[in-house]
Amino acid sequence: MLKRRLFLFHAFLISGLSGLLSAQSTPDEPEILGPATGKGGATVAATTLQARAFALPGMVGSVVAIAVADDGTVYLTQTYRRNNGEPDIRKNPSWLEASLASRSVEDKRAIITSRMKDWKKMAAFEEKIIRLRDLDGDGKADERVVHFSGLNNEVDGLAAGLAWSGGSLFLTCTPGFYRLEDADHAGDRVEAHPLAYGFGIHIGYGGHDMHGALQGPDGRLYWSQGDRGAMVTDDRGVTHANPCQGAVFRIEPDGSGFEIFAHGLRNPQEIAFDEFGNLFTVDNDGDFGDQERWVFIPQGSDSGWRMPYQFRSSKPWGSKSAYNPWMADGLYLPAQAGQPAYLTPPLLNYSAGPIGFVKNPGTALDERYRDFFFLAHSNKRLTAFRAEPLGAGFRMLDEHEVLRGPFITGIEFGPDGALYGADWGDNKWEPHEKGGVLVVDNPSPSVQQNPLRLETKRLLGQGTAGLDPVALVEWLNHADQRVRLAGQFALVKAGPEGEKALRKRAADTEASLLARVHAIWGLGQLARQSTEVSSALAPLLTDAVAEIRAQAARVLGDSRGGAGIADAVALLLSDPEPRVRLQAGLALNRLGGARHLAPVLALLQENAGTDRYLRHAGIMALTAAGKESKEILSDLAGHASIEVRLAAVVALRRLGYGDELVPFLHDTSSEVAAEAARAIHDDESLPGGLEALAESLSAVTARSPEALVRRAVSANRLLGTRPAALRLADFIASGTATPAVRAEALETLATWSVPFALDRVQGWYRGLPAASSSDAHLALDHCIGAGLGSPDEVVRAAATLAVKSLAYTQALPRLEKSVFDDTAPAEQRISALGALRALNSSQLGKAVRACLQAGDSALRTAALTILAQTEPTSAELPGALDRALAAASLDERQVAWSLLARRQDPSAREHIARAMDRLEGGELPAGERLDVYLAAHGSEDPTLVARAKAWEAAAQGRDPILGFFALALEGGNSSKGRQIAEGHLAAQCTGCHRLDPPLPGASPGTGPDLAGVGSRRDRSYLLRAVVNPSADIDEAYRLTQFALKSGETVFGTVAAETSETVTIRLPGAPGANVTREVPTTEILSRQSQNVSIMPPMSALLTPLEIRDLVAFLASQKEAP
């Protein structure tokens, strides 16, 4: 029997740098995770919830999303295309420019089929939907059916979102949003019919798919998508463009009325509505040291993320420019001074890899959790929290950990009141057959027999068929939102009598608040088709209850209401309740116009930017006025209020009016001017304002915001004209701006004579041809002296880069003078020497020999490298190498070994052979050992290769864990190591670990923080943890499973142990110290496992990279 099969309850905790535990329970008994304690402002009592198995391993595999039908049937998406289908840009970095240029599914298809040799093999991997049923009522699935299989062409992604609504299943799988239809009503021929198509137009990070499908309180279907963009043509032939961004979309169940509800998200997984229809998600971080974000999503909001930001860094991965608006403008932070006005900021930095997300519908679990959201994290935690209104937004309360251990990807409440979770299991991000389904619940009999829970299950199971409006309207009073929504949707379909019942309940001041809200939502559904229904809703705008006023405004914003209704909604912009003002502003985006300008401006002025959601409401309403007359917005350039001017800029940006933004560039407020620069330059840019933005560079001062200056510099490159080049030259020569932006101007000039694909501010695809090199040379004529002669190294380096990139030979006399100047800084001479080589200077040989005699080791090393590359047969080279090998500088000696390794002459082989003697004898300095070993191993001399292999075998015998990697213990470059930790494509350290101290109140990362790790661990430990993460698991992280004779299973770490008792520290919230003392006589078995989820870096990094990474980790010291 399936119910008697062994259940594996997967659990892990990161250990060392990362660790994994796979725990197994005894047969026949459901796996139970012990209680955890919470965190938050006040102490939270231990959770009442426990977990057990619903589907045993083998019944399902790599499950992602879950939906539970009203009859308790469980549906799961099971992916086979993760790593087998949708390509990941991290594995194909050369595709980046083409990916960012893509603007349709067909563009993406062309990239794949032209660049991927074996793309046809992707057709072998189909996505599946698994249907599970508990036929005998024992709480475990005993029927498994493959409900659907397909979606396997070259542009199909992962089946990652699933919703059950109105008797139908809806599926998200890029590039489509599908309704699954049972052709023969027997489950034998289920087909996927696209309701919308055109998602995932870029090749980006794996897992940035479409998720979170659910039906909203307005009857529409909503879902989320990661930042791989969309270009969707709706049922009316209208194209909706959303390139390079994540978003939330919505559509009517029949496929009409597609909308981009909100945008600017990075990778939201699931989304959730609360009981009043407020929409939330928890969005993933960008791996820059930023953090995930709990986000409130009002309609039209822009959360700030753009896909190119992922590649904006000085890291080896992107290396387009160190400037990144995501970090520079603090777009990932909750509301802060100085953030752009277009941004709707997150509520809180929270979570570590959010995945599943759901709100308790009202009767699920037990009384304590009636009003809680639940979030599954990728570090195998399940947390819960409440949301409390704060202004027009919210704050988090009572956050605490509910469960630790299972790798839950999707969560959903069943009609029985339990929380069901799709369990990925102890597996990496690749397809497998070892998943499961969990049920999280309070097992107390009194909870299980709670009348409300039983009634909810009965009502959802029986459905609304055959019920008249008199009976249905009573469903609106139910404690469970699912029942209320079922009643609401049925009344909407019940014709005139249903509408009558909704009108009566909405107006009934004696009815419960939620019953009235659902009645309003039902009328809102009808009002989208009927002006008459809109008129019936209008009196509710003056209701005594604030929530009723807010909900009436909300649904009327979607209605076909006339001018009178718009005027009534506009009056609510001065309502005493912020939430009402928010909904009024959002509604006026569709209903409003120029005649509502005065109350909109009053809202903005009174708010003065303090509540960012009210600012957003004002901008949405102001945008409607601008649609009617753009002069209304441009005239606001002279308004006395900075907040009004900021809102006008954002409204003009939303409407695409570039010319009208020009006056705002010259605003007396630098905040307004910077906002105008962003509006003109960013994303697709607004051509009408680009020339003015470029010209504004002439007025830049030392106090000008960096956001404005960088965009003005970039605008000149986008124009690519001679006046633009000369403006850059004047700016460089003026010396009024910071060294960083002057260097940026020089580096921008350096791009002048080559095609310009990605801009240097956002990384947005531009696809511009090369500009005139003669124009660039003319510009350098005006500014190269100021550049090469700058006291700032960053400016001098940029000037040298421009000289090399543009082959600007006119600079040779200056560069030659600089190289031969013994008093010049070494960095300046190194840059100049490199430029002489790039320009084929006749003085290069003389300059190299002069630098070989310099006192600075870095300069000598640069000269030696150039000599070896340009004059490999020079008679002076062997002597120079000998001197470098004897130098005091370790860097100089290491470079010499790398140069010798490339030479195959007898002298080089003799050097390496002598060094191998010293290595074998233990006499070689530690910092050179790896270099000598690699030189021998890479030699064409078979004797040297044999010696290297023999040394490697001996090293493996001495230390089976490290082997020859022991050579990487010393000699690394910590600066290079930090670059690897921050940006190596394969290693992806920052995906799990924080390199810097976390923000106050931040959630724990998937892996331990690395800030200060060099103070806590020695180099030997760090090297083992990098090369073989499972070799050293800190006892503080070693998770052990204890099977007790009572049938209970307890997970935790051993805090103390005697012959009589074991004290187990339970895996509670971070910082918690919750223990349980268990008599040894009660322990049936205990099991620990030392397998890390972190891959060995020896498989991903070169030995030299590992050495640098260890040096960086060792340098991470805690502040005294």
Short mmCIF file of C-alpha atoms in Angstrom, two decimals, residues 135-341:
data_model
loop_
_atom_site.label_atom_id
_atom_site.label_comp_id
_atom_site.label_asym_id
_atom_site.label_seq_id
_atom_site.Cartn_x
_atom_site.Cartn_y
_atom_site.Cartn_z
CA LEU A 135 -9.39 8.21 -1.95
CA ASP A 136 -9.69 6.54 1.46
CA GLY A 137 -9.58 9.66 3.62
CA ASP A 138 -6.48 8.70 5.62
CA GLY A 139 -4.67 11.96 4.92
CA LYS A 140 -2.30 10.50 2.32
CA ALA A 141 -2.49 10.46 -1.45
CA ASP A 142 -3.19 7.05 -2.89
CA GLU A 143 -4.04 7.96 -6.50
CA ARG A 144 -1.53 9.55 -8.86
CA VAL A 145 -2.38 10.56 -12.43
CA VAL A 146 -0.40 12.54 -15.01
CA HIS A 147 -3.10 15.11 -15.72
CA PHE A 148 -1.22 16.94 -18.46
CA SER A 149 2.07 16.65 -20.34
CA GLY A 150 3.51 18.97 -22.98
CA LEU A 151 4.94 22.47 -23.60
CA ASN A 152 8.28 21.27 -24.88
CA ASN A 153 9.35 23.43 -27.81
CA GLU A 154 12.51 25.51 -27.87
CA VAL A 155 10.95 28.62 -26.31
CA ASP A 156 8.90 26.88 -23.63
CA GLY A 157 10.06 27.47 -20.08
CA LEU A 158 9.08 25.93 -16.78
CA ALA A 159 5.55 25.14 -15.67
CA ALA A 160 5.87 27.21 -12.51
CA GLY A 161 2.42 28.58 -11.67
CA LEU A 162 -0.91 26.84 -11.21
CA ALA A 163 -4.37 28.00 -10.15
CA TRP A 164 -7.69 26.23 -9.63
CA SER A 165 -10.61 28.54 -10.27
CA GLY A 166 -14.19 28.05 -11.29
CA GLY A 167 -13.69 24.38 -12.07
CA SER A 168 -10.71 25.02 -14.35
CA LEU A 169 -6.95 24.83 -14.05
CA PHE A 170 -4.82 27.73 -15.21
CA LEU A 171 -1.11 27.29 -15.90
CA THR A 172 1.82 29.65 -16.32
CA CYS A 173 4.63 28.44 -18.56
CA THR A 174 6.57 30.96 -20.62
CA PRO A 175 5.76 32.11 -23.19
CA GLY A 176 2.06 31.51 -22.42
CA PHE A 177 -0.66 31.75 -19.80
CA TYR A 178 -2.94 28.76 -20.36
CA ARG A 179 -6.32 27.36 -19.47
CA LEU A 180 -6.24 23.59 -19.31
CA GLU A 181 -9.29 22.07 -20.96
CA ASP A 182 -10.41 18.47 -20.71
CA ALA A 183 -11.51 17.70 -24.25
CA ASP A 184 -13.42 14.50 -23.40
CA HIS A 185 -14.20 15.33 -19.76
CA ALA A 186 -12.52 12.10 -18.75
CA GLY A 187 -9.05 13.45 -18.04
CA ASP A 188 -7.60 11.62 -21.04
CA ARG A 189 -7.08 14.53 -23.43
CA VAL A 190 -6.26 17.63 -21.40
CA GLU A 191 -5.06 20.42 -23.65
CA ALA A 192 -3.44 23.79 -22.91
CA HIS A 193 -5.14 26.76 -24.57
CA PRO A 194 -3.26 30.07 -24.38
CA LEU A 195 -5.21 33.02 -22.98
CA ALA A 196 -2.17 35.28 -23.41
CA TYR A 197 1.13 34.75 -25.20
CA GLY A 198 4.42 36.63 -25.43
CA PHE A 199 6.16 36.26 -22.07
CA GLY A 200 9.84 35.59 -21.37
CA ILE A 201 11.24 37.42 -24.40
CA HIS A 202 14.78 37.53 -22.97
CA ILE A 203 17.17 34.77 -22.02
CA GLY A 204 17.95 35.47 -18.38
CA TYR A 205 18.50 33.77 -15.09
CA GLY A 206 17.00 30.32 -14.73
CA GLY A 207 13.96 30.27 -12.47
CA HIS A 208 12.84 33.77 -13.44
CA ASP A 209 9.65 32.31 -14.81
CA MET A 210 5.94 33.03 -14.50
CA HIS A 211 4.47 32.05 -11.14
CA GLY A 212 1.76 32.82 -8.65
CA ALA A 213 -1.40 32.26 -10.64
CA LEU A 214 -4.60 32.94 -8.69
CA GLN A 215 -8.02 34.48 -9.11
CA GLY A 216 -8.37 37.94 -7.67
CA PRO A 217 -11.34 39.39 -5.81
CA ASP A 218 -12.41 41.17 -9.00
CA GLY A 219 -12.85 37.84 -10.80
CA ARG A 220 -9.77 38.33 -12.97
CA LEU A 221 -6.82 35.96 -13.05
CA TYR A 222 -3.51 37.34 -11.79
CA TRP A 223 0.02 35.99 -12.06
CA SER A 224 3.60 37.14 -11.66
CA GLN A 225 6.68 36.92 -13.86
CA GLY A 226 10.43 37.30 -13.37
CA ASP A 227 12.47 39.88 -15.25
CA ARG A 228 12.63 38.17 -18.63
CA GLY A 229 10.14 40.64 -20.06
CA ALA A 230 6.99 40.43 -22.13
CA MET A 231 5.55 41.62 -25.43
CA VAL A 232 1.90 40.60 -25.53
CA THR A 233 -0.76 41.36 -28.13
CA ASP A 234 -4.18 41.18 -26.50
CA ASP A 235 -7.55 40.10 -27.88
CA ARG A 236 -8.15 43.60 -29.27
CA GLY A 237 -4.84 43.68 -31.16
CA VAL A 238 -3.20 46.07 -28.70
CA THR A 239 0.46 45.38 -27.90
CA HIS A 240 1.60 45.56 -24.28
CA ALA A 241 5.38 46.00 -23.98
CA ASN A 242 7.28 45.25 -20.79
CA PRO A 243 10.88 44.48 -21.74
CA CYS A 244 13.54 43.64 -19.15
CA GLN A 245 11.22 43.69 -16.14
CA GLY A 246 9.27 41.40 -13.91
CA ALA A 247 5.58 42.16 -13.49
CA VAL A 248 2.16 41.19 -12.29
CA PHE A 249 -0.42 40.64 -15.03
CA ARG A 250 -4.17 40.14 -15.02
CA ILE A 251 -6.76 38.95 -17.49
CA GLU A 252 -10.44 37.99 -17.60
CA PRO A 253 -11.04 34.23 -17.41
CA ASP A 254 -12.21 34.26 -21.03
CA GLY A 255 -8.89 35.74 -22.20
CA SER A 256 -10.07 39.31 -22.70
CA GLY A 257 -8.88 42.47 -21.02
CA PHE A 258 -5.19 41.64 -20.60
CA GLU A 259 -3.28 44.20 -18.53
CA ILE A 260 0.15 44.80 -17.04
CA PHE A 261 -1.01 45.44 -13.49
CA ALA A 262 2.37 46.42 -12.03
CA HIS A 263 6.00 46.23 -13.17
CA GLY A 264 9.62 46.78 -12.17
CA LEU A 265 9.89 43.53 -10.18
CA ARG A 266 12.90 41.21 -10.34
CA ASN A 267 11.70 37.69 -9.65
CA PRO A 268 8.50 37.55 -7.64
CA GLN A 269 7.33 34.01 -7.14
CA GLU A 270 3.84 33.70 -5.67
CA ILE A 271 1.49 36.59 -4.95
CA ALA A 272 -1.29 36.84 -2.38
CA PHE A 273 -4.36 38.99 -1.69
CA ASP A 274 -5.51 39.80 1.80
CA GLU A 275 -9.16 39.93 2.84
CA PHE A 276 -9.53 43.48 1.50
CA GLY A 277 -7.98 42.78 -1.89
CA ASN A 278 -4.53 44.25 -1.20
CA LEU A 279 -1.92 42.46 -3.27
CA PHE A 280 1.49 41.46 -1.89
CA THR A 281 4.56 39.52 -2.92
CA VAL A 282 8.09 38.93 -1.68
CA ASP A 283 10.60 39.67 -4.43
CA ASN A 284 14.08 38.16 -4.77
CA ASP A 285 17.30 40.13 -4.41
CA GLY A 286 19.87 40.89 -7.10
CA ASP A 287 22.90 39.27 -5.40
CA PHE A 288 24.66 42.61 -4.97
CA GLY A 289 24.52 42.68 -1.19
CA ASP A 290 20.97 44.00 -1.42
CA GLN A 291 18.15 41.98 0.14
CA GLU A 292 14.83 40.48 -0.79
CA ARG A 293 11.80 42.69 -0.38
CA TRP A 294 8.27 42.39 0.98
CA VAL A 295 6.27 44.38 -1.56
CA PHE A 296 2.80 45.90 -1.54
CA ILE A 297 1.62 46.09 -5.17
CA PRO A 298 -0.88 48.83 -5.95
CA GLN A 299 -1.97 49.05 -9.56
CA GLY A 300 0.49 50.82 -11.84
CA SER A 301 3.38 50.60 -9.39
CA ASP A 302 7.01 50.46 -10.56
CA SER A 303 9.27 48.57 -8.14
CA GLY A 304 12.41 49.80 -9.89
CA TRP A 305 14.17 46.67 -11.16
CA ARG A 306 15.40 46.32 -14.74
CA MET A 307 17.01 43.12 -15.99
CA PRO A 308 20.21 44.82 -17.26
CA TYR A 309 20.96 45.86 -13.68
CA GLN A 310 21.94 42.24 -13.08
CA PHE A 311 24.98 42.84 -15.26
CA ARG A 312 25.90 46.37 -14.10
CA SER A 313 28.96 45.92 -11.98
CA SER A 314 32.71 45.87 -11.96
CA LYS A 315 32.48 42.11 -11.60
CA PRO A 316 34.01 39.84 -14.24
CA TRP A 317 30.47 38.81 -15.26
CA GLY A 318 29.14 42.08 -16.62
CA SER A 319 31.99 44.56 -16.43
CA LYS A 320 30.17 47.21 -18.43
CA SER A 321 30.49 49.85 -15.75
CA ALA A 322 30.66 49.83 -11.99
CA TYR A 323 27.62 52.13 -11.80
CA ASN A 324 24.35 50.38 -11.01
CA PRO A 325 21.15 52.41 -10.44
CA TRP A 326 19.68 49.56 -8.37
CA MET A 327 22.33 50.12 -5.73
CA ALA A 328 23.25 53.75 -6.36
CA ASP A 329 19.65 54.96 -6.00
CA GLY A 330 18.76 52.54 -3.21
CA LEU A 331 15.91 51.08 -5.24
CA TYR A 332 15.87 47.91 -3.12
CA LEU A 333 15.37 49.75 0.16
CA PRO A 334 12.14 50.75 1.91
CA ALA A 335 11.24 54.42 1.57
CA GLN A 336 14.39 56.54 1.94
CA ALA A 337 15.28 60.15 1.28
CA GLY A 338 16.85 60.57 -2.14
CA GLN A 339 15.11 57.68 -3.87
CA PRO A 340 13.63 58.42 -7.31
CA ALA A 341 10.03 59.60 -7.35
#
